[in-house]
Amino acid sequence: MPNLYLKKANENLPDCITDTIIPDTSPRILEKGDRIILDLKNHYVGYFSFTMNYVDEYIDAPVRMYIKFCETKQELSDDFSKYREGLCASWLQEEIVNIDFPGVYKMPRRYAARFIQITILNTPKKLMLSDFEFSSVTSADNNTLKNPVIHDPELEKIDKVAVNTLKNCMQRVFEDGPKRDRRLWIGDLRLEALTNYYTYNNLALVRRCLYLFAAAERNKSGFVPSFIYENPIFVSGNCFLEDYALLYVVSICDYYQHTKDNDTFTDLYDVMKAQLDAAHARIDNEGIITVDENSDVFIDWCEGLKKTTSMHGVYLYTLCQFVDILIKRKHKDVGIYQERLQKAQESAKHILYDKNKNKVINAKDNNQYSVHSTVWMILGGVISGKEAEEALQNALESKESIKPFTPYMHHYVIEAMYKLNMKADAVQYIKKLWGGMLALGADTFFEVYVPGNPEFSPYGDRMVNSMCHAWSCTPAYFIRKYLI
Ligand code: RAM
């Protein structure tokens, strides 16, 4: 079967749509030590080429250049040689190229950039650079992009940048970041696909990504890997985040709700079931999912975050969507999953939530108080209405609670707000977070943005952060779904 999944995934490779950007029309005469900066005027993903020629005399030695591709202005002044290695330094987009002869020079690699900086490291003679071209690539087709009227000017700007973020991550798959990691991650896919339904509506791309995960090698428990590679060959990822495995099921449910594509749902049914059954096997004798040294769970990039409550919430959230579809389809398995959902919700009410304090706090997570636990209990249907609204407000305002870090987790905070009909709070939250990135001049939204701490990186050095990151594109989804 996995091969069949792969065959289906590769039936229609996405069309690659290209656009040519000419950052500068004037030729530049340069000597050793000179530096120029080209501004593409927006963030793009693609391929760069230019022409090199001699000026007075033929250049009788190779010309050596240092070329740096920068997603933001700040990167132009970053010294990549000072990078404190957390992730591999080769993610930094820099090249030393040696050009032997005059003519057109096409750089073979794909880059994600707004700015291109060229430094002439060595040349015996003057040279001329001209015909700069950046061929941008994406599988997002502007002809299918919905262009709704957004009356609030700040939200309109946020929407535009969010759509640009999505567009640049839409390649052969929904990449997480076109600079880094350039692969298909489940958590990112789920949010990109959601936003895609309200923007480009490229359904073939979503379907392809869903089949790719079905084709992947699962671990002993039956969980799908959290990421895969597919270019030039298919390779399963070696990381098994259990919340991501469940969100894969959610992604199929979202896709089904949006398309009513029965064939895909039926094809992928056993893989979905395997994810839910693997999670069910982790339920302890108190009815709560186990998170321990044998399980890997993401939730957010917060140091020291306890994850049992959130993981249990992700499990409930997934079951809710799954059961909803099984009911609609009058599926024979509905009873099994409905019963599991009810039981797991009941256990959560008793064990994970303190009703007297109206606080999501419990011994399973060493009484740690976090926005994450509160949000996932709301999304999992454990608390609702005014009680939930108050619990969420308190968690967000409390000095003691752990707060979300990534735009990924912020997405789920906002989703919880909309579930509770807290529309004004949701808009304020979007403006504070994504508006904050806009104020920094964002052309695309970042992988991490911590207000007041612009240097923060989960990898130990900001230079390797991805500044166009899929999981940050969802304001376009919220704005288009709820505010228009
Ligand atoms: C990082 C990336 C990716 C995310 C994983 C969990 O490698 O930011 O987008 O999904 O973490």
GROMACS .gro file of N, CA and C in nm, residues 156-283:
model
  384
  156GLU      N    1  -0.569   4.439   0.667
  156GLU     CA    2  -0.547   4.422   0.523
  156GLU      C    3  -0.397   4.398   0.495
  157LYS      N    4  -0.314   4.477   0.567
  157LYS     CA    5  -0.168   4.460   0.548
  157LYS      C    6  -0.124   4.324   0.601
  158ILE      N    7  -0.177   4.287   0.717
  158ILE     CA    8  -0.140   4.158   0.776
  158ILE      C    9  -0.180   4.044   0.681
  159ASP      N   10  -0.298   4.055   0.625
  159ASP     CA   11  -0.346   3.952   0.532
  159ASP      C   12  -0.251   3.940   0.413
  160LYS      N   13  -0.209   4.054   0.361
  160LYS     CA   14  -0.124   4.055   0.242
  160LYS      C   15   0.010   3.982   0.270
  161VAL      N   16   0.068   4.014   0.383
  161VAL     CA   17   0.197   3.951   0.418
  161VAL      C   18   0.176   3.802   0.450
  162ALA      N   19   0.064   3.770   0.511
  162ALA     CA   20   0.035   3.629   0.541
  162ALA      C   21   0.021   3.549   0.412
  163VAL      N   22  -0.048   3.608   0.315
  163VAL     CA   23  -0.065   3.539   0.186
  163VAL      C   24   0.070   3.523   0.116
  164ASN      N   25   0.154   3.626   0.127
  164ASN     CA   26   0.287   3.618   0.067
  164ASN      C   27   0.370   3.506   0.132
  165THR      N   28   0.354   3.493   0.263
  165THR     CA   29   0.424   3.388   0.337
  165THR      C   30   0.381   3.251   0.284
  166LEU      N   31   0.251   3.234   0.272
  166LEU     CA   32   0.200   3.106   0.223
  166LEU      C   33   0.249   3.079   0.081
  167LYS      N   34   0.238   3.181  -0.003
  167LYS     CA   35   0.278   3.166  -0.144
  167LYS      C   36   0.423   3.116  -0.154
  168ASN      N   37   0.511   3.177  -0.076
  168ASN     CA   38   0.651   3.141  -0.088
  168ASN      C   39   0.684   3.005  -0.028
  169CYS      N   40   0.595   2.956   0.059
  169CYS     CA   41   0.615   2.821   0.115
  169CYS      C   42   0.551   2.715   0.026
  170MET      N   43   0.465   2.756  -0.067
  170MET     CA   44   0.398   2.659  -0.156
  170MET      C   45   0.490   2.625  -0.272
  171GLN      N   46   0.551   2.511  -0.263
  171GLN     CA   47   0.642   2.469  -0.370
  171GLN      C   48   0.596   2.332  -0.419
  172ARG      N   49   0.683   2.234  -0.426
  172ARG     CA   50   0.640   2.098  -0.468
  172ARG      C   51   0.554   2.036  -0.359
  173VAL      N   52   0.575   2.083  -0.236
  173VAL     CA   53   0.492   2.048  -0.121
  173VAL      C   54   0.467   2.178  -0.046
  174PHE      N   55   0.390   2.172   0.061
  174PHE     CA   56   0.380   2.288   0.150
  174PHE      C   57   0.505   2.285   0.238
  175GLU      N   58   0.605   2.360   0.200
  175GLU     CA   59   0.728   2.361   0.281
  175GLU      C   60   0.704   2.436   0.410
  176ASP      N   61   0.787   2.408   0.511
  176ASP     CA   62   0.774   2.484   0.636
  176ASP      C   63   0.840   2.620   0.620
  177GLY      N   64   0.958   2.620   0.561
  177GLY     CA   65   1.026   2.747   0.536
  177GLY      C   66   1.111   2.730   0.411
  178PRO      N   67   1.106   2.822   0.316
  178PRO     CA   68   1.184   2.805   0.194
  178PRO      C   69   1.334   2.828   0.213
  179LYS      N   70   1.373   2.889   0.325
  179LYS     CA   71   1.516   2.897   0.355
  179LYS      C   72   1.556   2.775   0.439
  180ARG      N   73   1.476   2.740   0.537
  180ARG     CA   74   1.503   2.629   0.629
  180ARG      C   75   1.371   2.585   0.689
  181ASP      N   76   1.335   2.462   0.693
  181ASP     CA   77   1.401   2.336   0.663
  181ASP      C   78   1.370   2.285   0.523
  182ARG      N   79   1.288   2.363   0.450
  182ARG     CA   80   1.254   2.328   0.312
  182ARG      C   81   1.197   2.187   0.300
  183ARG      N   82   1.109   2.149   0.395
  183ARG     CA   83   1.048   2.016   0.385
  183ARG      C   84   0.905   2.019   0.436
  184LEU      N   85   0.842   1.908   0.425
  184LEU     CA   86   0.700   1.899   0.461
  184LEU      C   87   0.686   1.849   0.604
  185TRP      N   88   0.644   1.941   0.692
  185TRP     CA   89   0.619   1.906   0.833
  185TRP      C   90   0.468   1.906   0.857
  186ILE      N   91   0.420   1.813   0.937
  186ILE     CA   92   0.275   1.803   0.957
  186ILE      C   93   0.214   1.929   1.020
  187GLY      N   94   0.277   1.979   1.127
  187GLY     CA   95   0.219   2.093   1.199
  187GLY      C   96   0.203   2.213   1.107
  188ASP      N   97   0.300   2.232   1.021
  188ASP     CA   98   0.297   2.344   0.927
  188ASP      C   99   0.195   2.317   0.817
  189LEU      N  100   0.197   2.194   0.766
  189LEU     CA  101   0.104   2.156   0.659
  189LEU      C  102  -0.041   2.186   0.701
  190ARG      N  103  -0.074   2.149   0.823
  190ARG     CA  104  -0.213   2.167   0.867
  190ARG      C  105  -0.255   2.314   0.857
  191LEU      N  106  -0.165   2.402   0.902
  191LEU     CA  107  -0.201   2.544   0.903
  191LEU      C  108  -0.195   2.605   0.763
  192GLU      N  109  -0.101   2.558   0.682
  192GLU     CA  110  -0.094   2.608   0.544
  192GLU      C  111  -0.217   2.565   0.465
  193ALA      N  112  -0.256   2.439   0.483
  193ALA     CA  113  -0.371   2.387   0.407
  193ALA      C  114  -0.496   2.467   0.444
  194LEU      N  115  -0.513   2.492   0.573
  194LEU     CA  116  -0.630   2.570   0.619
  194LEU      C  117  -0.632   2.706   0.550
  195THR      N  118  -0.519   2.774   0.551
  195THR     CA  119  -0.510   2.908   0.493
  195THR      C  120  -0.528   2.901   0.341
  196ASN      N  121  -0.474   2.797   0.283
  196ASN     CA  122  -0.487   2.775   0.138
  196ASN      C  123  -0.634   2.765   0.096
  197TYR      N  124  -0.719   2.704   0.179
  197TYR     CA  125  -0.860   2.692   0.142
  197TYR      C  126  -0.926   2.829   0.127
  198TYR      N  127  -0.875   2.928   0.196
  198TYR     CA  128  -0.935   3.062   0.191
  198TYR      C  129  -0.859   3.156   0.097
  199THR      N  130  -0.753   3.103   0.034
  199THR     CA  131  -0.673   3.191  -0.052
  199THR      C  132  -0.657   3.131  -0.192
  200TYR      N  133  -0.554   3.048  -0.211
  200TYR     CA  134  -0.527   2.993  -0.344
  200TYR      C  135  -0.612   2.871  -0.378
  201ASN      N  136  -0.656   2.803  -0.274
  201ASN     CA  137  -0.739   2.683  -0.290
  201ASN      C  138  -0.675   2.580  -0.385
  202ASN      N  139  -0.546   2.556  -0.367
  202ASN     CA  140  -0.478   2.453  -0.446
  202ASN      C  141  -0.501   2.317  -0.377
  203LEU      N  142  -0.603   2.248  -0.422
  203LEU     CA  143  -0.642   2.124  -0.353
  203LEU      C  144  -0.550   2.008  -0.389
  204ALA      N  145  -0.500   2.009  -0.513
  204ALA     CA  146  -0.411   1.900  -0.556
  204ALA      C  147  -0.286   1.897  -0.468
  205LEU      N  148  -0.239   2.015  -0.431
  205LEU     CA  149  -0.118   2.020  -0.348
  205LEU      C  150  -0.144   1.962  -0.208
  206VAL      N  151  -0.260   1.992  -0.152
  206VAL     CA  152  -0.293   1.937  -0.020
  206VAL      C  153  -0.301   1.784  -0.030
  207ARG      N  154  -0.374   1.739  -0.132
  207ARG     CA  155  -0.392   1.594  -0.148
  207ARG      C  156  -0.256   1.525  -0.162
  208ARG      N  157  -0.170   1.585  -0.242
  208ARG     CA  158  -0.036   1.525  -0.262
  208ARG      C  159   0.036   1.510  -0.128
  209CYS      N  160   0.030   1.614  -0.046
  209CYS     CA  161   0.101   1.611   0.083
  209CYS      C  162   0.040   1.505   0.175
  210LEU      N  163  -0.091   1.491   0.172
  210LEU     CA  164  -0.156   1.392   0.259
  210LEU      C  165  -0.112   1.251   0.219
  211TYR      N  166  -0.105   1.225   0.090
  211TYR     CA  167  -0.061   1.092   0.044
  211TYR      C  168   0.087   1.068   0.076
  212LEU      N  169   0.167   1.172   0.071
  212LEU     CA  170   0.310   1.154   0.099
  212LEU      C  171   0.329   1.101   0.241
  213PHE      N  172   0.254   1.156   0.337
  213PHE     CA  173   0.268   1.105   0.475
  213PHE      C  174   0.217   0.962   0.487
  214ALA      N  175   0.113   0.930   0.411
  214ALA     CA  176   0.060   0.793   0.417
  214ALA      C  177   0.165   0.695   0.366
  215ALA      N  178   0.249   0.743   0.274
  215ALA     CA  179   0.350   0.655   0.215
  215ALA      C  180   0.472   0.637   0.306
  216ALA      N  181   0.478   0.713   0.412
  216ALA     CA  182   0.601   0.715   0.495
  216ALA      C  183   0.610   0.594   0.589
  217GLU      N  184   0.731   0.568   0.634
  217GLU     CA  185   0.753   0.458   0.728
  217GLU      C  186   0.708   0.499   0.867
  218ARG      N  187   0.621   0.420   0.926
  218ARG     CA  188   0.572   0.454   1.061
  218ARG      C  189   0.663   0.392   1.167
  219ASN      N  190   0.654   0.444   1.288
  219ASN     CA  191   0.737   0.386   1.395
  219ASN      C  192   0.666   0.266   1.457
  220LYS      N  193   0.728   0.207   1.559
  220LYS     CA  194   0.674   0.084   1.617
  220LYS      C  195   0.531   0.103   1.668
  221SER      N  196   0.502   0.223   1.718
  221SER     CA  197   0.367   0.247   1.770
  221SER      C  198   0.265   0.265   1.659
  222GLY      N  199   0.314   0.295   1.540
  222GLY     CA  200   0.221   0.316   1.428
  222GLY      C  201   0.207   0.462   1.389
  223PHE      N  202   0.284   0.551   1.455
  223PHE     CA  203   0.275   0.694   1.422
  223PHE      C  204   0.350   0.725   1.292
  224VAL      N  205   0.293   0.815   1.213
  224VAL     CA  206   0.363   0.861   1.093
  224VAL      C  207   0.475   0.957   1.135
  225PRO      N  208   0.581   0.968   1.055
  225PRO     CA  209   0.686   1.064   1.091
  225PRO      C  210   0.633   1.207   1.078
  226SER      N  211   0.697   1.298   1.149
  226SER     CA  212   0.648   1.436   1.152
  226SER      C  213   0.687   1.514   1.027
  227PHE      N  214   0.787   1.464   0.955
  227PHE     CA  215   0.821   1.531   0.829
  227PHE      C  216   0.868   1.428   0.729
  228ILE      N  217   0.865   1.467   0.602
  228ILE     CA  218   0.921   1.381   0.496
  228ILE      C  219   0.997   1.470   0.398
  229TYR      N  220   1.086   1.406   0.322
  229TYR     CA  221   1.151   1.471   0.207
  229TYR      C  222   1.094   1.405   0.083
  230GLU      N  223   1.088   1.479  -0.026
  230GLU     CA  224   1.035   1.414  -0.146
  230GLU      C  225   1.111   1.454  -0.273
  231ASN      N  226   1.212   1.536  -0.257
  231ASN     CA  227   1.282   1.586  -0.374
  231ASN      C  228   1.433   1.570  -0.358
  232PRO      N  229   1.501   1.495  -0.441
  232PRO     CA  230   1.452   1.430  -0.564
  232PRO      C  231   1.393   1.291  -0.537
  233ILE      N  232   1.417   1.236  -0.417
  233ILE     CA  233   1.359   1.105  -0.389
  233ILE      C  234   1.282   1.114  -0.258
  234PHE      N  235   1.192   1.022  -0.241
  234PHE     CA  236   1.109   1.020  -0.121
  234PHE      C  237   1.186   0.957  -0.005
  235VAL      N  238   1.194   1.027   0.108
  235VAL     CA  239   1.259   0.972   0.227
  235VAL      C  240   1.174   1.010   0.349
  236SER      N  241   1.145   0.909   0.433
  236SER     CA  242   1.067   0.936   0.555
  236SER      C  243   1.152   1.006   0.658
  237GLY      N  244   1.094   1.098   0.731
  237GLY     CA  245   1.166   1.167   0.838
  237GLY      C  246   1.189   1.073   0.956
  238ASN      N  247   1.285   1.110   1.041
  238ASN     CA  248   1.318   1.022   1.153
  238ASN      C  249   1.275   1.083   1.287
  239CYS      N  250   1.169   1.163   1.284
  239CYS     CA  251   1.123   1.229   1.405
  239CYS      C  252   0.974   1.198   1.418
  240PHE      N  253   0.931   1.161   1.538
  240PHE     CA  254   0.793   1.116   1.555
  240PHE      C  255   0.724   1.193   1.667
  241LEU      N  256   0.680   1.312   1.635
  241LEU     CA  257   0.608   1.395   1.733
  241LEU      C  258   0.463   1.346   1.734
  242GLU      N  259   0.417   1.306   1.851
  242GLU     CA  260   0.286   1.240   1.854
  242GLU      C  261   0.170   1.338   1.836
  243ASP      N  262   0.189   1.462   1.877
  243ASP     CA  263   0.083   1.561   1.850
  243ASP      C  264   0.074   1.587   1.700
  244TYR      N  265   0.189   1.590   1.633
  244TYR     CA  266   0.188   1.611   1.488
  244TYR      C  267   0.118   1.495   1.418
  245ALA      N  268   0.142   1.371   1.465
  245ALA     CA  269   0.078   1.255   1.402
  245ALA      C  270  -0.074   1.270   1.408
  246LEU      N  271  -0.124   1.321   1.522
  246LEU     CA  272  -0.268   1.341   1.534
  246LEU      C  273  -0.315   1.455   1.444
  247LEU      N  274  -0.233   1.558   1.434
  247LEU     CA  275  -0.273   1.670   1.348
  247LEU      C  276  -0.273   1.631   1.199
  248TYR      N  277  -0.205   1.522   1.169
  248TYR     CA  278  -0.216   1.468   1.033
  248TYR      C  279  -0.361   1.422   1.009
  249VAL      N  280  -0.417   1.356   1.109
  249VAL     CA  281  -0.558   1.313   1.100
  249VAL      C  282  -0.647   1.436   1.084
  250VAL      N  283  -0.618   1.538   1.165
  250VAL     CA  284  -0.698   1.662   1.157
  250VAL      C  285  -0.687   1.722   1.016
  251SER      N  286  -0.568   1.717   0.958
  251SER     CA  287  -0.549   1.774   0.823
  251SER      C  288  -0.636   1.702   0.721
  252ILE      N  289  -0.649   1.569   0.737
  252ILE     CA  290  -0.734   1.494   0.643
  252ILE      C  291  -0.881   1.531   0.668
  253CYS      N  292  -0.917   1.546   0.794
  253CYS     CA  293  -1.055   1.585   0.826
  253CYS      C  294  -1.087   1.723   0.768
  254ASP      N  295  -0.996   1.819   0.787
  254ASP     CA  296  -1.016   1.954   0.731
  254ASP      C  297  -1.037   1.944   0.580
  255TYR      N  298  -0.949   1.865   0.517
  255TYR     CA  299  -0.953   1.851   0.370
  255TYR      C  300  -1.087   1.791   0.328
  256TYR      N  301  -1.130   1.691   0.401
  256TYR     CA  302  -1.258   1.627   0.368
  256TYR      C  303  -1.374   1.726   0.385
  257GLN      N  304  -1.371   1.799   0.497
  257GLN     CA  305  -1.480   1.896   0.522
  257GLN      C  306  -1.486   2.000   0.410
  258HIS      N  307  -1.369   2.037   0.361
  258HIS     CA  308  -1.363   2.141   0.258
  258HIS      C  309  -1.401   2.087   0.120
  259THR      N  310  -1.363   1.961   0.091
  259THR     CA  311  -1.379   1.912  -0.047
  259THR      C  312  -1.487   1.804  -0.062
  260LYS      N  313  -1.516   1.735   0.048
  260LYS     CA  314  -1.604   1.616   0.044
  260LYS      C  315  -1.548   1.511  -0.054
  261ASP      N  316  -1.415   1.504  -0.059
  261ASP     CA  317  -1.348   1.408  -0.147
  261ASP      C  318  -1.349   1.270  -0.079
  262ASN      N  319  -1.449   1.192  -0.111
  262ASN     CA  320  -1.467   1.060  -0.047
  262ASN      C  321  -1.352   0.966  -0.076
  263ASP      N  322  -1.302   0.969  -0.199
  263ASP     CA  323  -1.198   0.873  -0.237
  263ASP      C  324  -1.074   0.890  -0.149
  264THR      N  325  -1.032   1.015  -0.131
  264THR     CA  326  -0.911   1.039  -0.052
  264THR      C  327  -0.936   0.999   0.093
  265PHE      N  328  -1.052   1.035   0.146
  265PHE     CA  329  -1.082   0.999   0.285
  265PHE      C  330  -1.078   0.847   0.301
  266THR      N  331  -1.137   0.775   0.208
  266THR     CA  332  -1.141   0.629   0.217
  266THR      C  333  -1.000   0.571   0.203
  267ASP      N  334  -0.924   0.625   0.108
  267ASP     CA  335  -0.786   0.577   0.088
  267ASP      C  336  -0.703   0.591   0.215
  268LEU      N  337  -0.725   0.702   0.285
  268LEU     CA  338  -0.637   0.733   0.399
  268LEU      C  339  -0.696   0.689   0.533
  269TYR      N  340  -0.810   0.629   0.528
  269TYR     CA  341  -0.882   0.595   0.651
  269TYR      C  342  -0.797   0.509   0.747
  270ASP      N  343  -0.733   0.407   0.694
  270ASP     CA  344  -0.657   0.317   0.782
  270ASP      C  345  -0.538   0.389   0.848
  271VAL      N  346  -0.481   0.483   0.777
  271VAL     CA  347  -0.368   0.556   0.836
  271VAL      C  348  -0.418   0.645   0.949
  272MET      N  349  -0.534   0.706   0.928
  272MET     CA  350  -0.592   0.790   1.034
  272MET      C  351  -0.620   0.706   1.158
  273LYS      N  352  -0.684   0.594   1.132
  273LYS     CA  353  -0.721   0.502   1.241
  273LYS      C  354  -0.594   0.461   1.319
  274ALA      N  355  -0.488   0.431   1.245
  274ALA     CA  356  -0.364   0.387   1.309
  274ALA      C  357  -0.310   0.495   1.403
  275GLN      N  358  -0.327   0.622   1.365
  275GLN     CA  359  -0.275   0.732   1.450
  275GLN      C  360  -0.357   0.739   1.578
  276LEU      N  361  -0.489   0.732   1.562
  276LEU     CA  362  -0.577   0.741   1.679
  276LEU      C  363  -0.561   0.619   1.769
  277ASP      N  364  -0.540   0.504   1.707
  277ASP     CA  365  -0.524   0.382   1.789
  277ASP      C  366  -0.390   0.385   1.863
  278ALA      N  367  -0.288   0.438   1.798
  278ALA     CA  368  -0.158   0.448   1.865
  278ALA      C  369  -0.168   0.544   1.985
  279ALA      N  370  -0.243   0.651   1.968
  279ALA     CA  371  -0.261   0.746   2.079
  279ALA      C  372  -0.344   0.681   2.189
  280HIS      N  373  -0.445   0.607   2.150
  280HIS     CA  374  -0.532   0.538   2.246
  280HIS      C  375  -0.449   0.441   2.331
  281ALA      N  376  -0.353   0.376   2.268
  281ALA     CA  377  -0.268   0.280   2.340
  281ALA      C  378  -0.185   0.349   2.448
  282ARG      N  379  -0.175   0.481   2.442
  282ARG     CA  380  -0.097   0.556   2.542
  282ARG      C  381  -0.183   0.602   2.660
  283ILE      N  382  -0.312   0.572   2.657
  283ILE     CA  383  -0.400   0.617   2.766
  283ILE      C  384  -0.368   0.535   2.892
   0.00000   0.00000   0.00000
